[in-house]
Short mmCIF file of C-alpha atoms in Angstrom, two decimals:
data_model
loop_
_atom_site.label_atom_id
_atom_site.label_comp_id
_atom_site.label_asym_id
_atom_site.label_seq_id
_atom_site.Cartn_x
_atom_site.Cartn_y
_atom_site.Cartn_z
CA UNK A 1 -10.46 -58.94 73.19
CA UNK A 2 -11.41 -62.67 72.39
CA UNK A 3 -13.26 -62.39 69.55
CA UNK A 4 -12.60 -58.87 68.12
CA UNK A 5 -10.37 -57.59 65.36
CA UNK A 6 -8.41 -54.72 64.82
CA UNK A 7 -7.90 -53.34 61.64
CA UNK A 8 -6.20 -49.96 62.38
CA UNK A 9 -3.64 -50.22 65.13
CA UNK A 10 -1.06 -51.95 62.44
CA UNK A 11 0.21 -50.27 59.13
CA UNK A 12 2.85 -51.47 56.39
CA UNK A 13 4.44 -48.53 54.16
CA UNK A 14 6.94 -48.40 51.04
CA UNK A 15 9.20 -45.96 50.23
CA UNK A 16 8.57 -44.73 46.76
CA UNK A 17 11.84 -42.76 46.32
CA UNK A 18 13.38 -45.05 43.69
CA UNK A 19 11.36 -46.91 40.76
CA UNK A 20 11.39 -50.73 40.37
CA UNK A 21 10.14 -53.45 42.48
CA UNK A 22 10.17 -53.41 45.75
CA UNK A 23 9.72 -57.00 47.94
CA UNK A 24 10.12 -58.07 51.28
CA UNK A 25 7.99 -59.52 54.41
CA UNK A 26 7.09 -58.78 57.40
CA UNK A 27 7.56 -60.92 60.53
CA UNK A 28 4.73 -60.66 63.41
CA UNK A 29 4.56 -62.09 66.44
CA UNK A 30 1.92 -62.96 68.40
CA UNK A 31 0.69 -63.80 71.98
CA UNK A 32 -1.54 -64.31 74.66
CA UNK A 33 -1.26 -61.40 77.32
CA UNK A 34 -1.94 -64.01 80.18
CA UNK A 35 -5.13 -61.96 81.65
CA UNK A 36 -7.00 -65.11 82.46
CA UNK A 37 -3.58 -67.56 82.92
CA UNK A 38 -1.98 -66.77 86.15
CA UNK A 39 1.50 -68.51 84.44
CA UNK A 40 1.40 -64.95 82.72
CA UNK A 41 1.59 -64.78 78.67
CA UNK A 42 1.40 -67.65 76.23
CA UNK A 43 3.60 -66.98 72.72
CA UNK A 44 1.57 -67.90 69.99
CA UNK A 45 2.52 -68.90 66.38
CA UNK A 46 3.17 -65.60 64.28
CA UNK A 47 2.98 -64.81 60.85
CA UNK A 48 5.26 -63.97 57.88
CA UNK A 49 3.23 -61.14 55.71
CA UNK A 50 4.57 -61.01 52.29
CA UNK A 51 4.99 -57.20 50.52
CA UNK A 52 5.57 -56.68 46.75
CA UNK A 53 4.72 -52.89 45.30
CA UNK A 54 5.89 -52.03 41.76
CA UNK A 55 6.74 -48.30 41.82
CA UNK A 56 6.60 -46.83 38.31
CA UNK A 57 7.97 -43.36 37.06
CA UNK A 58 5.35 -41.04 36.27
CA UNK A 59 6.11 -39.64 32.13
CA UNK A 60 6.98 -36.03 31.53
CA UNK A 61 5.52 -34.63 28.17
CA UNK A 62 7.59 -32.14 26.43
CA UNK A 63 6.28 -30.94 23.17
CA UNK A 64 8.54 -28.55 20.63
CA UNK A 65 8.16 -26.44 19.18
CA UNK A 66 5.75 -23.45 20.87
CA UNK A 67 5.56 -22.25 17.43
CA UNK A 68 5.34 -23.34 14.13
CA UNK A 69 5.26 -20.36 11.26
CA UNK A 70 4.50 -21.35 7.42
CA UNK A 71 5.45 -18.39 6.70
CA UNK A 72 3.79 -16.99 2.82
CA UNK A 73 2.35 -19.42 0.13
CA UNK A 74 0.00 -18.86 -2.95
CA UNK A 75 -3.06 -20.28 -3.13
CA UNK A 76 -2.88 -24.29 -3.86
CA UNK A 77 0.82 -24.35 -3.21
CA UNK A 78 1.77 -27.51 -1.84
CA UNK A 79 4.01 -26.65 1.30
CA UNK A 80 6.39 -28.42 3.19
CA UNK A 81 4.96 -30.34 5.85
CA UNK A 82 6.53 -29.25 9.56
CA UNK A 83 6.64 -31.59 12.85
CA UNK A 84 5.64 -31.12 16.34
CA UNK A 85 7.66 -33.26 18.45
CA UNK A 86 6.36 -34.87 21.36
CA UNK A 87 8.92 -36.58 23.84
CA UNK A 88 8.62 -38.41 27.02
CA UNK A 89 10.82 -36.39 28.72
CA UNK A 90 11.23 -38.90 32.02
CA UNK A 91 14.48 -40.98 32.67
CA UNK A 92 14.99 -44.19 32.08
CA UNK A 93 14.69 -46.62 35.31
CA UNK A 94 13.46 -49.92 35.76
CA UNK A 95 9.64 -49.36 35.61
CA UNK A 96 8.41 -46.32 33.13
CA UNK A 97 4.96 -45.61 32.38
CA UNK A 98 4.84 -44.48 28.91
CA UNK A 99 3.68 -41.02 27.37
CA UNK A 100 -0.15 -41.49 25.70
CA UNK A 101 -1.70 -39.03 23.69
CA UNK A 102 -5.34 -38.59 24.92
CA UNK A 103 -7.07 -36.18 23.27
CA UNK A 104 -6.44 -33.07 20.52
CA UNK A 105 -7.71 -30.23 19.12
CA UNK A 106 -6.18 -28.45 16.14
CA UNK A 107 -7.29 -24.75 14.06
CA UNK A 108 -7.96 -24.98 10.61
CA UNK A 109 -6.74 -24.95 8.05
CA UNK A 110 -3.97 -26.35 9.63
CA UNK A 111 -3.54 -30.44 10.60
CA UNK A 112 -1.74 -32.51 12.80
CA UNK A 113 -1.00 -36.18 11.83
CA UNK A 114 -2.11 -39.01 13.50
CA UNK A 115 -1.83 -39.76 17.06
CA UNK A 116 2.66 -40.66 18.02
CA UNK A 117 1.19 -43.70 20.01
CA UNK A 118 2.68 -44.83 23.28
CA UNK A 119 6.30 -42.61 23.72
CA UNK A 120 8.74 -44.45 26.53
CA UNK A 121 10.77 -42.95 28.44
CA UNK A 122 14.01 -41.29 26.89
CA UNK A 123 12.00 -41.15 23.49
CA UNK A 124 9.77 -38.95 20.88
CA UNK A 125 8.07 -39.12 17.97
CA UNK A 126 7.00 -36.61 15.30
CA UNK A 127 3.87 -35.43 14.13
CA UNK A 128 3.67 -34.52 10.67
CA UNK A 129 1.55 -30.85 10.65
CA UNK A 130 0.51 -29.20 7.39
CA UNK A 131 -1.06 -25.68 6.14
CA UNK A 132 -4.17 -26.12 3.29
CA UNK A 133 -3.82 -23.94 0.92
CA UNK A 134 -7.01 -23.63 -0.60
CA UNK A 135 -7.88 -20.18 0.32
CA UNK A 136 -6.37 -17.15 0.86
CA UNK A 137 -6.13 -15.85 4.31
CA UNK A 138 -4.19 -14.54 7.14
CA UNK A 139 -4.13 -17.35 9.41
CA UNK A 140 -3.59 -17.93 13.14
CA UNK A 141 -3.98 -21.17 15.01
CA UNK A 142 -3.17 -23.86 17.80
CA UNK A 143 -2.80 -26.89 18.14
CA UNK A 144 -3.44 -28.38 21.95
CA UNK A 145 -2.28 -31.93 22.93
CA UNK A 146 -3.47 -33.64 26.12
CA UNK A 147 -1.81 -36.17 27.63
CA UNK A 148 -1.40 -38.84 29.75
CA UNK A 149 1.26 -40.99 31.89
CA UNK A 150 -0.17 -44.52 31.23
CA UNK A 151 1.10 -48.22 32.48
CA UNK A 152 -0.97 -51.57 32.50
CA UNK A 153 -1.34 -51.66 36.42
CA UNK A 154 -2.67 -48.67 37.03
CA UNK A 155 -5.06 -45.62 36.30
CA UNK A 156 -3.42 -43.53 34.05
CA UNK A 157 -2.31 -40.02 35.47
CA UNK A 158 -3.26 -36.84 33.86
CA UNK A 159 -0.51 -34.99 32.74
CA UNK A 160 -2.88 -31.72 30.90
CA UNK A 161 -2.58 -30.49 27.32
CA UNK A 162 0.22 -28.79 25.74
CA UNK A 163 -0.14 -25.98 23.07
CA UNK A 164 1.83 -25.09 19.66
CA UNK A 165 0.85 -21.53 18.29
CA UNK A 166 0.57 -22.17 14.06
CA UNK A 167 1.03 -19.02 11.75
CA UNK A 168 0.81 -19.05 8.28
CA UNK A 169 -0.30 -16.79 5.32
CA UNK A 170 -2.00 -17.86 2.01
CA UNK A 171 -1.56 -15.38 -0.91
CA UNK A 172 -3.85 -14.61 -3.79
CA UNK A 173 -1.68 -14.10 -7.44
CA UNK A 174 -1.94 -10.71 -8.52
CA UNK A 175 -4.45 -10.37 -11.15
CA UNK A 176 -3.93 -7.21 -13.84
CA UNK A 177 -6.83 -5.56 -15.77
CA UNK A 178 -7.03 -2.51 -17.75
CA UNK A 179 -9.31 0.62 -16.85
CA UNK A 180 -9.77 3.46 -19.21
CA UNK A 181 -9.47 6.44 -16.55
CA UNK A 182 -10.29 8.82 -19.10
CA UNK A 183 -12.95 11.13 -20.90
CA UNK A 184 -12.46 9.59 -24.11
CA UNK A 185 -12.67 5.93 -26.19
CA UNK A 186 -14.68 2.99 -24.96
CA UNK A 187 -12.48 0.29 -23.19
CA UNK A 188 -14.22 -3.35 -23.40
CA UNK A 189 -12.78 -6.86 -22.62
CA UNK A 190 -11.99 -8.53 -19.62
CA UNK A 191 -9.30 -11.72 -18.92
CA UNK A 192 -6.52 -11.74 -21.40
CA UNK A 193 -8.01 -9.25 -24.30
CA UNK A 194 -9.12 -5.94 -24.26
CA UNK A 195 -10.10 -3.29 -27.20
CA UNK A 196 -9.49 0.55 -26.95
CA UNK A 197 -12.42 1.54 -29.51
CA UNK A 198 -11.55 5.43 -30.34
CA UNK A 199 -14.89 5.42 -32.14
CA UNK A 200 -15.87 6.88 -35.78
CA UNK A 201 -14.80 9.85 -36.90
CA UNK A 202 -15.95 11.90 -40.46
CA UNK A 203 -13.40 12.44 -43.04
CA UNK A 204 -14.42 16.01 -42.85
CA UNK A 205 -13.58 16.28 -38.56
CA UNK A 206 -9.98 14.84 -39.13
CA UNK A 207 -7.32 16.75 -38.02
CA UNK A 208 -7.54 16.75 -34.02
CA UNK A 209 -5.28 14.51 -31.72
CA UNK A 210 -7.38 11.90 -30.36
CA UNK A 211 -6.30 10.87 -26.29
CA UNK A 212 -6.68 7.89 -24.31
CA UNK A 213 -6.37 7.88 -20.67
CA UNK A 214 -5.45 4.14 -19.09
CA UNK A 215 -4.79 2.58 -16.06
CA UNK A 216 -3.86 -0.65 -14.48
CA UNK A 217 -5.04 -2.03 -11.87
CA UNK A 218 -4.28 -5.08 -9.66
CA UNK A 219 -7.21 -6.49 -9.08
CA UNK A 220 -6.55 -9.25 -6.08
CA UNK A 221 -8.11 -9.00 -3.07
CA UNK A 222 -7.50 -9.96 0.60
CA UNK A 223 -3.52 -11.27 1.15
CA UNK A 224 -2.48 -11.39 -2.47
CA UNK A 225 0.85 -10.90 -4.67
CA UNK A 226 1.94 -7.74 -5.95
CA UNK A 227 1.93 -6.97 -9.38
CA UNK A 228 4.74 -6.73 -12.10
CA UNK A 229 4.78 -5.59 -15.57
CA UNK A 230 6.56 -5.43 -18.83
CA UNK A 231 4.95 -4.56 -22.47
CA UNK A 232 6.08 -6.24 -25.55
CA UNK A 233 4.73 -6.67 -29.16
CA UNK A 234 4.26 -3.03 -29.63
CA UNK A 235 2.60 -3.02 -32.71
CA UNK A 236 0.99 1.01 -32.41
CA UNK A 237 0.70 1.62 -36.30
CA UNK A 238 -1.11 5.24 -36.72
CA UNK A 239 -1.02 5.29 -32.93
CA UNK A 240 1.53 7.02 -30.30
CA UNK A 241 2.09 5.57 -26.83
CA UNK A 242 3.50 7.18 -23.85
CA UNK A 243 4.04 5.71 -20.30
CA UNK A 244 4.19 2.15 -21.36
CA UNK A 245 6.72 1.35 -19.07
CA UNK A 246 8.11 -1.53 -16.80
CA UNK A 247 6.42 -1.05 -13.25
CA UNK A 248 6.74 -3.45 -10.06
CA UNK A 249 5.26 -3.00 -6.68
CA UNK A 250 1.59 -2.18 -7.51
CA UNK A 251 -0.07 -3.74 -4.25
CA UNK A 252 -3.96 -5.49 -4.48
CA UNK A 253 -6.48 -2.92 -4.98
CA UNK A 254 -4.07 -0.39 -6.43
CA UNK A 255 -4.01 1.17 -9.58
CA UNK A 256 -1.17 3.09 -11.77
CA UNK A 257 -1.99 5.44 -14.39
CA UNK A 258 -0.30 7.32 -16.86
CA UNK A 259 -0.48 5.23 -19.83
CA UNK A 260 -1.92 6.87 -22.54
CA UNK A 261 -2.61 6.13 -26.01
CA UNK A 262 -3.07 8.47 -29.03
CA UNK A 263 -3.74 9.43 -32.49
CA UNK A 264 -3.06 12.22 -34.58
CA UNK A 265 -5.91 12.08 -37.07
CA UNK A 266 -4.59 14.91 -39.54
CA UNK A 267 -3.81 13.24 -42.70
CA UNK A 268 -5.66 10.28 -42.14
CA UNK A 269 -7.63 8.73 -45.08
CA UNK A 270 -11.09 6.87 -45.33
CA UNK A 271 -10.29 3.27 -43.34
CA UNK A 272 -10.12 1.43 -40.21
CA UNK A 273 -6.65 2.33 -38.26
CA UNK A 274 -5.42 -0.49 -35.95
CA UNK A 275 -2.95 -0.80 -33.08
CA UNK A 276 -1.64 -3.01 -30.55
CA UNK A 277 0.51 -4.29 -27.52
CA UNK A 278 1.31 -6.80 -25.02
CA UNK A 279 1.44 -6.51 -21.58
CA UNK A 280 3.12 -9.67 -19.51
CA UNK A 281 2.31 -9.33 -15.86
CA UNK A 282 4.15 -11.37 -13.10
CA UNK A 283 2.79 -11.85 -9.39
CA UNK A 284 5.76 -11.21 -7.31
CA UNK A 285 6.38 -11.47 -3.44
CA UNK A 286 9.18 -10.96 -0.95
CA UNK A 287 10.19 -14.43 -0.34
CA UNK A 288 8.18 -16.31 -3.16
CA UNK A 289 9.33 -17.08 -6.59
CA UNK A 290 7.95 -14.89 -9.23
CA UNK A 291 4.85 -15.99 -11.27
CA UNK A 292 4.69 -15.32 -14.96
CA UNK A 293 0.50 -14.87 -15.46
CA UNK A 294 -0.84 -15.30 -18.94
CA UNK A 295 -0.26 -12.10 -21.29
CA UNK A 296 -2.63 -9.96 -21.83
CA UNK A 297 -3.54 -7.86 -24.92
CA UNK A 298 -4.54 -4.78 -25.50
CA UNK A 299 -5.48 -3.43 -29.19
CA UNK A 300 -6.90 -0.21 -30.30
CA UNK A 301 -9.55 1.05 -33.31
CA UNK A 302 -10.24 4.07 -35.22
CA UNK A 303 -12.28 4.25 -37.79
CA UNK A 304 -12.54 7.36 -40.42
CA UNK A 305 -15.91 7.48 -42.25
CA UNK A 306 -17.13 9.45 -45.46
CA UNK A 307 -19.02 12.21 -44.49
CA UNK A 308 -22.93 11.43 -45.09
CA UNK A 309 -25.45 14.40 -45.78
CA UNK A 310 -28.84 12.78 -44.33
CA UNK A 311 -32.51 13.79 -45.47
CA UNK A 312 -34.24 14.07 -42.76
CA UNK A 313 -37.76 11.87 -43.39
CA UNK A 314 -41.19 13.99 -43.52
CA UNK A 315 -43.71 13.64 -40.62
CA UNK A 316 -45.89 10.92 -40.78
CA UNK A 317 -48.75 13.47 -41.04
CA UNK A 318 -47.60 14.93 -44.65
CA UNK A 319 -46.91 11.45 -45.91
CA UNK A 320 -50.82 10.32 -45.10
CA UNK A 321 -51.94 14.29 -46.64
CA UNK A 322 -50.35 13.30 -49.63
CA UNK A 323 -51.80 10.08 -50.21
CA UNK A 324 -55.27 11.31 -49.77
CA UNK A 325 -54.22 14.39 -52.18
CA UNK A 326 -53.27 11.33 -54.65
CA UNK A 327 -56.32 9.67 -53.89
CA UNK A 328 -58.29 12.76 -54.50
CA UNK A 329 -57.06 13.62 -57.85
CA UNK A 330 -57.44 10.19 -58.97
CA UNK A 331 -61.44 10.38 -58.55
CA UNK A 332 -61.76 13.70 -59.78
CA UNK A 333 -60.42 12.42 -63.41
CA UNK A 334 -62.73 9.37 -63.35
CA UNK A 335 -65.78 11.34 -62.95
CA UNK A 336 -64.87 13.73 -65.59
CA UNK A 337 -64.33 10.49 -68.19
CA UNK A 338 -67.87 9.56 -67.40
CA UNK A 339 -69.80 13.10 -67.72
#
């Protein structure tokens, strides 16, 4: 009607099948429907009604791995660094958004390099993703990306988050002490030196055969190395050693006994009888490189004394009786000099 508008009745659309930009008019023509002109309708001057849409390609993220596994390191290994690769997985047509990283979150200890950027279409970039080794642990993580298909025209689309699963394992070294698991000596030192004291003995007690009991123990905890050992510089002097043997295997916490040190004292003379060995222990690991740790040494002591006969010291009572008997005596004789 004169002086109305209609918004509604008339629509333009655009296929959106193929990317790349699409142009074209549209021709409408107008006229009077001739209502109030008995010569019926009067053609009016239409209008051309330009079009223009640019239809982009939406991006496809595709991230690779699922999984990344580190496998086993030591503690404060430096590791080989491992990539997650993030493509835009779209084809190439004549207008691609591009692939935009919006967002991460990662598990330590593990991290994921900086963010790949903008990816087009048809490419990928890699993200550098490392395992700290500071501490020991069994370690399970992700790593979720979120993403975005992003162009300058438009509000980017949401494309989610993507995961990787990250798996690695941090070993302790092995770590060997000594234990006396005995009755008999006195077993001191920690680190790399230790002393197997047998004690003193009296010249007059010699003759019995004097027995150590040892073990070894690795004394990691929580994912560590096993332990290896050899002995060298077997130096036992009066000494006899049995079980003293290469061993391999001996898991964290565990310990292996049967090495035993002894003496036979009969024969001996007056002096200090000395002894002593080496024992070189390795941390060792399916898959890892063995470790040589430092040596550790382990000497032993006996010591044969003169016998000594001791007087056992009066009572504190008879030494003050006989000072007052002293004292007594004493004034008696001056008191007879002056009668």
């Amino acid at each position: 009607a004169g002086g109305a508008t209609d918004s509604s009745s008339m629509s333009i659309g655009v296929s959106t099948a193929a990317a790349g930009n699409v142009s074209g008019s549209v021709d409408v023509n107008l006229q009077s429907d001739g209502s109030i002109n008995t010569d019926g309708p009067t053609a009016l001057e239409g209008q051309n009604i330009g079009v223009d849409v640019n239809v982009y390609t939406p991006a496809i993220a595709q991230v690779t791995p699922t999984t990344l596994d580190f496998g086993i390191a030591r503690v404060n290994d430096v590791i080989a660094a491992q990539d997650i690769n993030v493509a835009n997985a779209a084809s190439v047509t004549l207008l691609n958004d591009v692939l935009r990283e919006t967002g991460r979150s990662v598990s330590g200890p593990f991290t994921v390099a900086a963010s790949a950027g903008d990816i087009a279409a048809g490419d990928s970039a890699n993200l550098a993703t490392t395992l700290d080794t500071t501490t020991a642990g069994i370690f399970n993580g992700t790593a979720t990306l979120d993403f975005a298909s992003h162009n300058d025209e438009m509000a980017d689309l949401d494309l989610g988050s993507q995961s990787v699963s990250l798996i690695g394992t941090v070993n302790n070294l092995a770590a060997a002490l000594f234990e006396n698991v005995g009755t008999f000596g006195t077993l001191s030192g920690s680190g790399s030196a230790f002393t197997l004291d047998f004690g003193s003995i009296a010249l007059s007690d010699i003759g019995a055969t004097l027995i150590a009991n040892l073990g070894i123990r690795n004394a990691a905890s929580g994912p560590a190395d096993n332990l290896d050992g050899t002995f060298a510089s077997i130096l036992p002097g009066m000494f006899t050693l049995s079980g003293f043997n290469p061993f391999s295997g001996l898991a964290a916490g565990d310990l292996l006994s049967g090495f035993d040190v002894s003496i036979d004292t009969f024969g001996l003379g007056l002096g200090t009888f000395l002894g002593s060995l080496q024992l070189n222990p390795v941390s060792s690991f399916i898959g890892l490189d063995d470790y040589s740790l430092a040596s550790i040494s382990l000497d032993f002591r006996l010591d044969v004394v003169d016998d000594v006969v001791s007087v056992p010291e009066p009572p504190a009572y008879l030494l003050l009786l006989a000072g007052l008997l002293v004292l007594y005596v004493s004034n008696a004789r001056r008191r007879r000099r002056v009668i």
